[in-house]
Coordinates of N, CA, C and O in Angstrom, one line a residue:
M156 N -24.2 21.2 11.9 CA -24.6 21.8 10.6 C -23.3 21.9 9.7 O -22.3 22.4 10.1
L157 N -23.5 21.5 8.5 CA -22.4 21.5 7.5 C -22.3 22.9 6.8 O -23.3 23.5 6.6
S158 N -21.1 23.3 6.6 CA -20.9 24.5 5.9 C -21.2 24.4 4.4 O -21.4 23.3 3.9
E159 N -21.3 25.5 3.7 CA -21.5 25.5 2.2 C -20.4 24.7 1.5 O -20.7 24.0 0.6
R160 N -19.2 24.9 2.0 CA -18.1 24.3 1.4 C -18.2 22.8 1.5 O -18.0 22.0 0.6
E161 N -18.5 22.3 2.7 CA -18.7 20.9 2.9 C -19.8 20.3 2.1 O -19.7 19.2 1.5
L162 N -20.9 21.0 2.0 CA -22.1 20.5 1.2 C -21.7 20.4 -0.2 O -22.1 19.5 -0.9
A163 N -21.0 21.4 -0.7 CA -20.6 21.4 -2.1 C -19.6 20.3 -2.4 O -19.7 19.6 -3.4
F164 N -18.7 20.0 -1.5 CA -17.8 18.9 -1.7 C -18.5 17.6 -1.7 O -18.2 16.7 -2.5
I165 N -19.4 17.4 -0.8 CA -20.2 16.2 -0.7 C -20.9 16.0 -2.0 O -21.0 14.8 -2.6
A166 N -21.5 17.0 -2.6 CA -22.2 16.9 -3.9 C -21.3 16.5 -5.0 O -21.6 15.6 -5.8
I167 N -20.1 17.1 -5.0 CA -19.1 16.8 -6.1 C -18.6 15.3 -5.9 O -18.5 14.6 -6.9
H168 N -18.4 14.9 -4.7 CA -18.0 13.6 -4.4 C -19.0 12.6 -4.9 O -18.7 11.6 -5.6
K169 N -20.2 12.8 -4.5 CA -21.4 12.0 -4.9 C -21.5 11.9 -6.4 O -21.7 10.8 -6.9
D170 N -21.4 13.0 -7.1 CA -21.6 13.0 -8.5 C -20.4 12.4 -9.3 O -20.6 11.8 -10.3
S171 N -19.2 12.6 -8.8 CA -18.0 12.3 -9.6 C -17.3 11.1 -9.2 O -16.5 10.5 -10.0
Y172 N -17.5 10.6 -8.0 CA -16.7 9.5 -7.5 C -16.8 8.2 -8.4 O -15.8 7.6 -8.7
P173 N -18.0 7.9 -8.9 CA -18.1 6.7 -9.7 C -17.3 6.8 -11.0 O -16.6 5.8 -11.4
R174 N -17.3 7.9 -11.6 CA -16.5 8.1 -12.8 C -15.0 8.1 -12.5 O -14.2 7.5 -13.3
V175 N -14.6 8.7 -11.5 CA -13.2 8.8 -11.1 C -12.7 7.3 -10.7 O -11.7 6.9 -11.2
Y176 N -13.5 6.6 -10.0 CA -13.2 5.2 -9.6 C -13.0 4.4 -10.9 O -12.1 3.6 -11.0
K177 N -14.0 4.4 -11.8 CA -13.9 3.6 -13.0 C -12.6 4.0 -13.8 O -12.0 3.1 -14.3
F178 N -12.3 5.2 -13.9 CA -11.1 5.7 -14.6 C -9.9 5.0 -13.9 O -9.0 4.5 -14.6
V179 N -9.8 5.1 -12.6 CA -8.6 4.6 -11.9 C -8.6 3.1 -12.0 O -7.6 2.5 -12.2
R180 N -9.8 2.4 -11.8 CA -9.8 1.0 -11.8 C -9.3 0.3 -13.1 O -8.7 -0.7 -13.1
R181 N -9.6 1.0 -14.2 CA -9.1 0.5 -15.5 C -7.5 0.5 -15.6 O -7.0 -0.1 -16.4
R182 N -6.9 1.3 -14.7 CA -5.5 1.5 -14.8 C -4.6 0.9 -13.7 O -3.4 1.0 -13.8
V183 N -5.3 0.3 -12.7 CA -4.5 -0.3 -11.7 C -4.9 -1.7 -11.5 O -5.9 -2.2 -12.0
E184 N -4.0 -2.5 -10.8 CA -4.2 -3.9 -10.7 C -5.3 -4.4 -9.8 O -5.9 -5.4 -10.0
S185 N -5.6 -3.6 -8.7 CA -6.6 -4.2 -7.8 C -7.7 -3.1 -7.5 O -7.5 -1.9 -7.5
A186 N -8.8 -3.6 -7.1 CA -10.0 -2.8 -6.7 C -9.6 -2.0 -5.4 O -9.9 -0.8 -5.3
E187 N -8.8 -2.6 -4.5 CA -8.4 -2.0 -3.3 C -7.5 -0.7 -3.6 O -7.7 0.4 -3.1
S188 N -6.6 -0.9 -4.6 CA -5.7 0.2 -5.0 C -6.6 1.3 -5.6 O -6.3 2.5 -5.4
A189 N -7.5 0.9 -6.4 CA -8.4 1.9 -7.1 C -9.2 2.7 -6.1 O -9.3 3.9 -6.3
E190 N -9.7 2.0 -5.1 CA -10.5 2.7 -4.1 C -9.6 3.7 -3.3 O -10.0 4.9 -3.1
E191 N -8.4 3.3 -3.0 CA -7.5 4.2 -2.3 C -7.1 5.4 -3.2 O -7.1 6.6 -2.7
L192 N -6.8 5.2 -4.4 CA -6.4 6.3 -5.3 C -7.6 7.2 -5.6 O -7.4 8.4 -5.6
A193 N -8.8 6.7 -5.8 CA -10.0 7.5 -6.0 C -10.2 8.4 -4.8 O -10.6 9.6 -4.9
A194 N -10.1 7.8 -3.6 CA -10.2 8.6 -2.4 C -9.2 9.7 -2.3 O -9.5 10.8 -1.9
D195 N -8.0 9.4 -2.7 CA -6.9 10.4 -2.7 C -7.2 11.5 -3.7 O -6.8 12.7 -3.4
V196 N -7.9 11.3 -4.8 CA -8.3 12.3 -5.7 C -9.1 13.4 -4.9 O -8.9 14.6 -5.0
F197 N -10.1 12.9 -4.2 CA -11.0 13.8 -3.5 C -10.3 14.4 -2.3 O -10.6 15.5 -1.9
R198 N -9.2 13.8 -1.7 CA -8.4 14.4 -0.7 C -7.7 15.6 -1.3 O -7.7 16.7 -0.7
V199 N -7.2 15.5 -2.5 CA -6.5 16.6 -3.2 C -7.5 17.7 -3.5 O -7.2 18.9 -3.3
V200 N -8.7 17.3 -4.0 CA -9.7 18.3 -4.2 C -10.0 19.1 -3.0 O -10.1 20.4 -3.0
W201 N -10.2 18.4 -1.9 CA -10.5 19.1 -0.6 C -9.4 20.0 -0.2 O -9.6 21.2 0.2
Q202 N -8.1 19.6 -0.3 CA -7.0 20.4 0.1 C -6.8 21.6 -0.8 O -6.3 22.6 -0.4
K203 N -7.2 21.5 -2.1 CA -7.0 22.6 -3.0 C -8.2 23.5 -3.1 O -8.3 24.4 -3.9
W204 N -9.2 23.2 -2.3 CA -10.5 23.9 -2.4 C -10.2 25.4 -2.0 O -9.6 25.6 -1.0
D205 N -10.8 26.3 -2.8 CA -10.7 27.7 -2.4 C -12.0 28.3 -2.8 O -13.0 27.6 -3.0
D206 N -12.0 29.6 -3.0 CA -13.3 30.3 -3.4 C -13.8 29.9 -4.8 O -15.0 30.0 -5.0
A207 N -12.9 29.5 -5.7 CA -13.4 29.0 -7.0 C -12.8 27.6 -7.3 O -11.9 27.5 -8.0
P208 N -13.4 26.6 -6.6 CA -12.9 25.3 -6.8 C -13.0 24.7 -8.2 O -14.0 25.0 -8.8
R209 N -12.0 23.9 -8.6 CA -12.1 23.2 -9.9 C -12.8 21.9 -9.6 O -12.4 21.1 -8.8
T210 N -13.9 21.7 -10.2 CA -14.7 20.4 -10.0 C -15.0 19.7 -11.3 O -15.7 18.7 -11.2
D211 N -14.5 20.2 -12.4 CA -14.9 19.5 -13.7 C -14.2 18.2 -13.7 O -13.1 18.0 -13.2
I212 N -14.8 17.3 -14.4 CA -14.4 15.9 -14.5 C -13.0 15.8 -15.1 O -12.2 15.0 -14.7
A213 N -12.7 16.7 -16.1 CA -11.3 16.6 -16.7 C -10.2 16.9 -15.7 O -9.2 16.2 -15.7
W214 N -10.5 17.9 -14.8 CA -9.5 18.1 -13.8 C -9.4 17.0 -12.8 O -8.3 16.6 -12.4
L215 N -10.5 16.4 -12.4 CA -10.5 15.3 -11.5 C -9.7 14.1 -12.1 O -9.0 13.4 -11.4
L216 N -9.9 13.8 -13.3 CA -9.2 12.7 -14.0 C -7.8 13.0 -14.2 O -6.9 12.1 -14.1
T217 N -7.4 14.3 -14.3 CA -6.0 14.7 -14.4 C -5.3 14.4 -13.1 O -4.2 13.9 -13.0
V218 N -6.0 14.8 -12.0 CA -5.5 14.5 -10.6 C -5.3 13.0 -10.5 O -4.3 12.5 -10.0
A219 N -6.3 12.2 -10.9 CA -6.3 10.8 -10.8 C -5.1 10.2 -11.6 O -4.3 9.4 -11.1
R220 N -4.9 10.7 -12.8 CA -3.8 10.2 -13.6 C -2.5 10.5 -13.0 O -1.6 9.6 -12.9
N221 N -2.3 11.7 -12.4 CA -1.1 12.0 -11.7 C -0.8 11.1 -10.5 O 0.3 10.6 -10.2
L222 N -1.9 10.8 -9.7 CA -1.8 9.9 -8.6 C -1.4 8.5 -9.0 O -0.6 7.8 -8.3
I223 N -2.0 8.1 -10.1 CA -1.7 6.7 -10.6 C -0.2 6.6 -11.0 O 0.5 5.7 -10.7
G224 N 0.3 7.7 -11.7 CA 1.7 7.7 -12.0 C 2.6 7.6 -10.8 O 3.6 6.9 -10.8
N225 N 2.2 8.4 -9.8 CA 3.0 8.4 -8.5 C 3.0 7.0 -7.9 O 4.0 6.5 -7.4
A226 N 1.8 6.3 -8.0 CA 1.7 5.0 -7.4 C 2.6 4.0 -8.2 O 3.3 3.1 -7.5
Y227 N 2.6 4.1 -9.5 CA 3.4 3.2 -10.3 C 4.9 3.4 -10.0 O 5.7 2.5 -9.9
R228 N 5.3 4.7 -9.9 CA 6.7 5.0 -9.7 C 7.1 4.5 -8.3 O 8.2 3.9 -8.1
S229 N 6.2 4.6 -7.3 CA 6.5 4.1 -6.0 C 6.7 2.6 -6.0 O 7.6 2.0 -5.4
R230 N 5.8 1.9 -6.8 CA 5.9 0.4 -6.9 C 7.2 0.0 -7.6 O 7.8 -0.9 -7.1
D231 N 7.5 0.8 -8.6 CA 8.8 0.4 -9.3 C 10.0 0.6 -8.4 O 10.9 -0.2 -8.5
R232 N 10.0 1.7 -7.6 CA 11.1 1.9 -6.7 C 11.2 0.7 -5.7 O 12.2 0.3 -5.3
Q233 N 10.0 0.3 -5.2 CA 9.9 -0.8 -4.2 C 10.5 -2.1 -4.8 O 11.3 -2.8 -4.2
E234 N 10.1 -2.4 -6.1 CA 10.6 -3.6 -6.7 C 12.1 -3.5 -7.0 O 12.8 -4.5 -6.8
A235 N 12.6 -2.3 -7.3 CA 14.0 -2.1 -7.6 C 14.8 -2.4 -6.3 O 15.8 -3.0 -6.3
L236 N 14.2 -1.9 -5.2 CA 14.9 -2.1 -3.9 C 14.9 -3.6 -3.5 O 15.9 -4.1 -3.1
Q237 N 13.8 -4.2 -3.7 CA 13.7 -5.7 -3.5 C 14.8 -6.4 -4.3 O 15.5 -7.3 -3.8
D238 N 14.9 -6.1 -5.6 CA 15.9 -6.7 -6.4 C 17.3 -6.4 -5.9 O 18.2 -7.3 -5.9
K239 N 17.6 -5.2 -5.5 CA 18.9 -4.8 -5.0 C 19.2 -5.6 -3.8 O 20.4 -6.1 -3.6
L240 N 18.3 -5.7 -2.9 CA 18.5 -6.5 -1.6 C 18.8 -8.0 -1.9 O 19.6 -8.6 -1.3
R241 N 18.0 -8.5 -2.9 CA 18.2 -9.9 -3.2 C 19.6 -10.1 -3.9 O 20.3 -11.0 -3.5
N242 N 20.0 -9.2 -4.8 CA 21.3 -9.3 -5.4 C 22.4 -9.2 -4.4 O 23.4 -9.9 -4.5
A243 N 22.2 -8.3 -3.4 CA 23.3 -8.2 -2.4 C 23.4 -9.4 -1.6 O 24.5 -9.9 -1.2
A244 N 22.2 -10.1 -1.3 CA 22.2 -11.3 -0.5 C 22.9 -12.4 -1.3 O 23.6 -13.3 -0.8
V245 N 22.6 -12.5 -2.6 CA 23.3 -13.5 -3.5 C 24.8 -13.3 -3.5 O 25.5 -14.3 -3.3
V246 N 25.2 -12.1 -3.6 CA 26.7 -11.8 -3.7 C 27.3 -12.2 -2.3 O 28.4 -12.8 -2.3
R247 N 26.7 -11.8 -1.3 CA 27.3 -12.0 0.1 C 27.2 -13.5 0.6 O 28.1 -14.0 1.2
F248 N 26.0 -14.1 0.3 CA 25.8 -15.4 0.9 C 25.7 -16.6 -0.1 O 25.6 -17.7 0.3
G249 N 25.6 -16.3 -1.3 CA 25.4 -17.4 -2.3 C 24.0 -17.6 -2.7 O 23.1 -17.2 -1.9
D250 N 23.7 -18.1 -3.8 CA 22.4 -18.2 -4.4 C 21.5 -19.2 -3.6 O 20.3 -19.0 -3.7
D251 N 22.0 -20.1 -2.9 CA 21.2 -21.1 -2.2 C 21.0 -20.8 -0.7 O 20.6 -21.7 0.0
S252 N 21.4 -19.6 -0.3 CA 21.4 -19.3 1.2 C 19.9 -19.0 1.6 O 19.1 -18.7 0.8
E253 N 19.7 -19.2 2.9 CA 18.4 -18.8 3.5 C 18.2 -17.3 3.4 O 17.0 -16.9 3.3
N254 N 19.2 -16.5 3.4 CA 19.0 -15.1 3.2 C 18.3 -14.7 1.9 O 17.5 -13.9 1.8
V255 N 18.8 -15.4 0.8 CA 18.2 -15.2 -0.5 C 16.8 -15.7 -0.5 O 15.8 -15.1 -1.0
A256 N 16.5 -16.9 0.2 CA 15.2 -17.4 0.2 C 14.3 -16.5 1.0 O 13.1 -16.3 0.6
V257 N 14.8 -15.8 2.0 CA 14.0 -14.8 2.8 C 13.6 -13.7 1.9 O 12.5 -13.2 1.8
Q258 N 14.6 -13.2 1.1 CA 14.4 -12.0 0.2 C 13.3 -12.4 -0.8 O 12.4 -11.6 -1.1
D259 N 13.4 -13.6 -1.4 CA 12.4 -14.1 -2.4 C 11.0 -14.2 -1.8 O 10.0 -13.8 -2.4
A260 N 11.0 -14.8 -0.5 CA 9.7 -14.9 0.1 C 9.1 -13.6 0.5 O 7.9 -13.4 0.3
M261 N 9.9 -12.7 0.9 CA 9.4 -11.3 1.3 C 8.9 -10.6 0.0 O 7.8 -9.9 0.1
A262 N 9.6 -10.7 -1.1 CA 9.2 -10.1 -2.3 C 7.9 -10.6 -2.8 O 7.1 -9.9 -3.5
A263 N 7.6 -11.9 -2.5 CA 6.3 -12.5 -3.0 C 5.1 -12.2 -2.2 O 4.0 -12.4 -2.6
L264 N 5.3 -11.6 -1.0 CA 4.2 -11.2 -0.1 C 3.5 -10.0 -0.6 O 4.1 -9.1 -1.2
R265 N 2.3 -9.9 -0.1 CA 1.5 -8.6 -0.3 C 2.3 -7.5 0.6 O 2.9 -7.8 1.6
E266 N 2.1 -6.3 0.2 CA 2.8 -5.2 0.9 C 2.4 -5.2 2.3 O 3.3 -5.0 3.2
K267 N 1.2 -5.4 2.7 CA 0.7 -5.3 4.1 C 1.4 -6.4 4.9 O 1.8 -6.2 6.0
D268 N 1.5 -7.6 4.3 CA 2.2 -8.7 5.0 C 3.7 -8.4 5.2 O 4.2 -8.6 6.3
R269 N 4.3 -7.9 4.2 CA 5.7 -7.6 4.2 C 6.0 -6.5 5.3 O 6.9 -6.6 6.1
D270 N 5.1 -5.5 5.3 CA 5.2 -4.4 6.3 C 5.2 -4.9 7.7 O 6.0 -4.5 8.6
I271 N 4.2 -5.7 8.0 CA 4.0 -6.2 9.4 C 5.2 -7.1 9.9 O 5.7 -7.0 11.0
L272 N 5.7 -7.9 8.9 CA 6.8 -8.7 9.3 C 8.1 -7.9 9.5 O 8.8 -8.1 10.4
Q273 N 8.2 -6.8 8.7 CA 9.4 -6.0 8.9 C 9.2 -5.2 10.2 O 10.2 -5.0 10.9
L274 N 8.0 -4.8 10.6 CA 7.8 -4.1 11.9 C 8.2 -5.1 13.0 O 8.8 -4.7 14.0
A275 N 7.8 -6.3 12.9 CA 8.0 -7.3 14.0 C 9.5 -7.7 14.1 O 10.1 -7.8 15.2
Y276 N 10.1 -8.0 12.9 CA 11.5 -8.6 13.0 C 12.6 -7.6 12.6 O 13.7 -7.7 13.2
W277 N 12.4 -6.8 11.7 CA 13.5 -5.8 11.4 C 13.5 -4.7 12.4 O 14.6 -4.3 12.9
D278 N 12.3 -4.1 12.7 CA 12.2 -3.0 13.6 C 12.1 -3.5 15.1 O 12.1 -2.6 16.0
E279 N 11.9 -4.8 15.3 CA 11.8 -5.4 16.6 C 10.7 -4.7 17.5 O 10.9 -4.5 18.7
L280 N 9.5 -4.5 16.9 CA 8.4 -3.9 17.7 C 7.6 -5.0 18.4 O 7.4 -6.1 17.8
S281 N 7.0 -4.6 19.5 CA 6.1 -5.5 20.2 C 4.8 -5.5 19.5 O 4.5 -4.6 18.7
I282 N 3.9 -6.4 19.9 CA 2.5 -6.3 19.3 C 1.8 -5.0 19.6 O 1.2 -4.4 18.7
A283 N 2.0 -4.5 20.8 CA 1.4 -3.2 21.2 C 1.9 -2.1 20.3 O 1.2 -1.2 19.8
E284 N 3.2 -2.1 20.1 CA 3.9 -1.1 19.2 C 3.4 -1.2 17.8 O 3.1 -0.2 17.1
I285 N 3.3 -2.4 17.3 CA 2.8 -2.7 15.9 C 1.4 -2.1 15.8 O 1.1 -1.5 14.8
A286 N 0.6 -2.4 16.8 CA -0.8 -2.0 16.8 C -0.9 -0.4 16.7 O -1.7 0.1 16.0
G287 N 0.0 0.2 17.4 CA 0.1 1.7 17.4 C 0.5 2.2 16.0 O -0.1 3.2 15.5
V288 N 1.5 1.6 15.4 CA 1.9 2.0 14.1 C 0.8 1.8 13.0 O 0.6 2.7 12.2
L289 N 0.1 0.7 13.1 CA -0.9 0.3 12.2 C -2.2 1.0 12.5 O -3.2 1.0 11.7
G290 N -2.4 1.5 13.7 CA -3.6 2.2 14.1 C -4.8 1.2 14.2 O -5.9 1.4 13.8
C291 N -4.4 0.0 14.8 CA -5.4 -1.0 15.1 C -5.3 -1.5 16.5 O -4.4 -1.2 17.2
S292 N -6.2 -2.4 16.9 CA -6.1 -3.0 18.2 C -5.0 -4.0 18.3 O -4.5 -4.5 17.2
E293 N -4.6 -4.4 19.5 CA -3.5 -5.4 19.6 C -4.0 -6.8 19.1 O -3.2 -7.5 18.5
S294 N -5.3 -7.1 19.3 CA -5.8 -8.3 18.7 C -5.7 -8.3 17.2 O -5.3 -9.4 16.6
A295 N -6.1 -7.2 16.6 CA -6.0 -7.2 15.1 C -4.5 -7.3 14.7 O -4.2 -8.0 13.7
A296 N -3.6 -6.7 15.4 CA -2.2 -6.8 15.0 C -1.7 -8.2 15.1 O -0.9 -8.7 14.3
K297 N -2.1 -8.9 16.2 CA -1.7 -10.3 16.4 C -2.2 -11.2 15.2 O -1.5 -12.0 14.7
V298 N -3.5 -11.0 14.8 CA -4.1 -11.7 13.7 C -3.3 -11.4 12.4 O -3.0 -12.3 11.7
R299 N -3.1 -10.1 12.2 CA -2.3 -9.8 10.9 C -0.9 -10.4 10.9 O -0.5 -10.8 9.9
L300 N -0.3 -10.3 12.0 CA 1.1 -10.9 12.1 C 1.0 -12.4 11.9 O 1.8 -13.0 11.1
H301 N 0.0 -13.1 12.5 CA -0.1 -14.5 12.3 C -0.3 -14.9 10.8 O 0.3 -15.8 10.3
R302 N -1.2 -14.1 10.2 CA -1.5 -14.3 8.7 C -0.3 -14.1 7.9 O 0.0 -14.8 6.9
A303 N 0.5 -13.0 8.2 CA 1.7 -12.7 7.5 C 2.7 -13.8 7.6 O 3.4 -14.2 6.6
R304 N 2.9 -14.3 8.8 CA 3.8 -15.4 9.0 C 3.4 -16.7 8.2 O 4.2 -17.3 7.6
A305 N 2.1 -16.9 8.2 CA 1.6 -18.1 7.4 C 1.9 -17.9 5.9 O 2.3 -18.8 5.2
A306 N 1.7 -16.7 5.4 CA 2.0 -16.4 4.0 C 3.4 -16.5 3.7 O 3.9 -17.1 2.7
F307 N 4.3 -16.0 4.7 CA 5.7 -16.1 4.5 C 6.1 -17.6 4.4 O 6.9 -18.0 3.6
R308 N 5.6 -18.4 5.3 CA 5.9 -19.8 5.4 C 5.6 -20.5 4.0 O 6.4 -21.3 3.6
K309 N 4.5 -20.1 3.4 CA 4.1 -20.7 2.1 C 5.1 -20.4 1.0 O 5.3 -21.2 0.1
H310 N 5.8 -19.2 1.1 CA 6.7 -18.8 0.1 C 8.1 -19.3 0.3 O 9.0 -19.1 -0.6
M311 N 8.4 -19.8 1.5 CA 9.7 -20.3 1.8 C 9.9 -21.7 1.3 O 9.0 -22.5 1.4
P312 N 11.1 -22.0 0.7 CA 11.3 -23.4 0.3 C 11.3 -24.3 1.5 O 11.6 -24.0 2.6
S313 N 10.9 -25.6 1.2 CA 10.8 -26.5 2.3 C 12.1 -26.8 3.1 O 12.0 -27.1 4.3
G314 N 13.2 -26.6 2.5 CA 14.5 -26.9 3.2 C 14.9 -25.7 4.1 O 15.9 -25.8 4.8
A315 N 14.2 -24.6 4.1 CA 14.6 -23.5 4.9 C 13.8 -23.4 6.2 O 13.4 -22.3 6.6
A316 N 13.7 -24.5 6.9 CA 13.0 -24.6 8.1 C 13.6 -23.7 9.3 O 12.8 -23.1 10.1
T317 N 14.9 -23.5 9.3 CA 15.5 -22.7 10.3 C 15.0 -21.3 10.4 O 14.7 -20.8 11.4
M318 N 14.9 -20.7 9.2 CA 14.5 -19.3 9.1 C 13.0 -19.1 9.5 O 12.7 -18.2 10.2
T319 N 12.2 -20.0 9.1 CA 10.8 -19.9 9.4 C 10.6 -20.2 10.9 O 9.7 -19.5 11.5
Q320 N 11.4 -21.0 11.5 CA 11.3 -21.2 13.0 C 11.8 -19.9 13.7 O 11.1 -19.5 14.7
K321 N 12.8 -19.2 13.2 CA 13.3 -18.0 13.9 C 12.2 -16.9 13.8 O 12.1 -16.1 14.7
M322 N 11.4 -16.9 12.7 CA 10.4 -15.9 12.6 C 9.0 -16.4 13.2 O 8.0 -15.7 13.1
G323 N 9.0 -17.5 13.8 CA 7.8 -18.0 14.5 C 6.7 -18.4 13.5 O 5.6 -18.5 13.8
A324 N 7.1 -18.6 12.2 CA 6.2 -18.9 11.2 C 5.9 -20.4 11.1 O 6.7 -21.2 11.5

């Protein structure tokens, strides 16, 4: 049996989610990101729920706007870090090195692909450990790693065969 709080939350979610999602979707690059951010809005609503919950659409969209801003700042920090790593590789190894090619290929990958490759090669995790971190089965982790390697291989220049061999790509 659901509590009054849970029933009220379900009703707010049902009534407001489409508007929140549309608001977010117009402001982010992908439907996947929009779904994640819209869900986060309702996570915040649930966490801040008390005896007099705010459920008006203006407040929900304000929460959404704040979460979108956080997502963009996070993305900007990630891009700045990628640029810094690439520049450091250029300074240390030269513009035509495999290290720079790896930085460029990693930067071109989707975040999920980059993350699993880093878990496998930077953090040296086994498939079982990767599955634990990602919260999926070992089979799913193997498939994700295989796909990430294939994506990495597509972004590496043809002359950089040594690095792609080291990564099993």
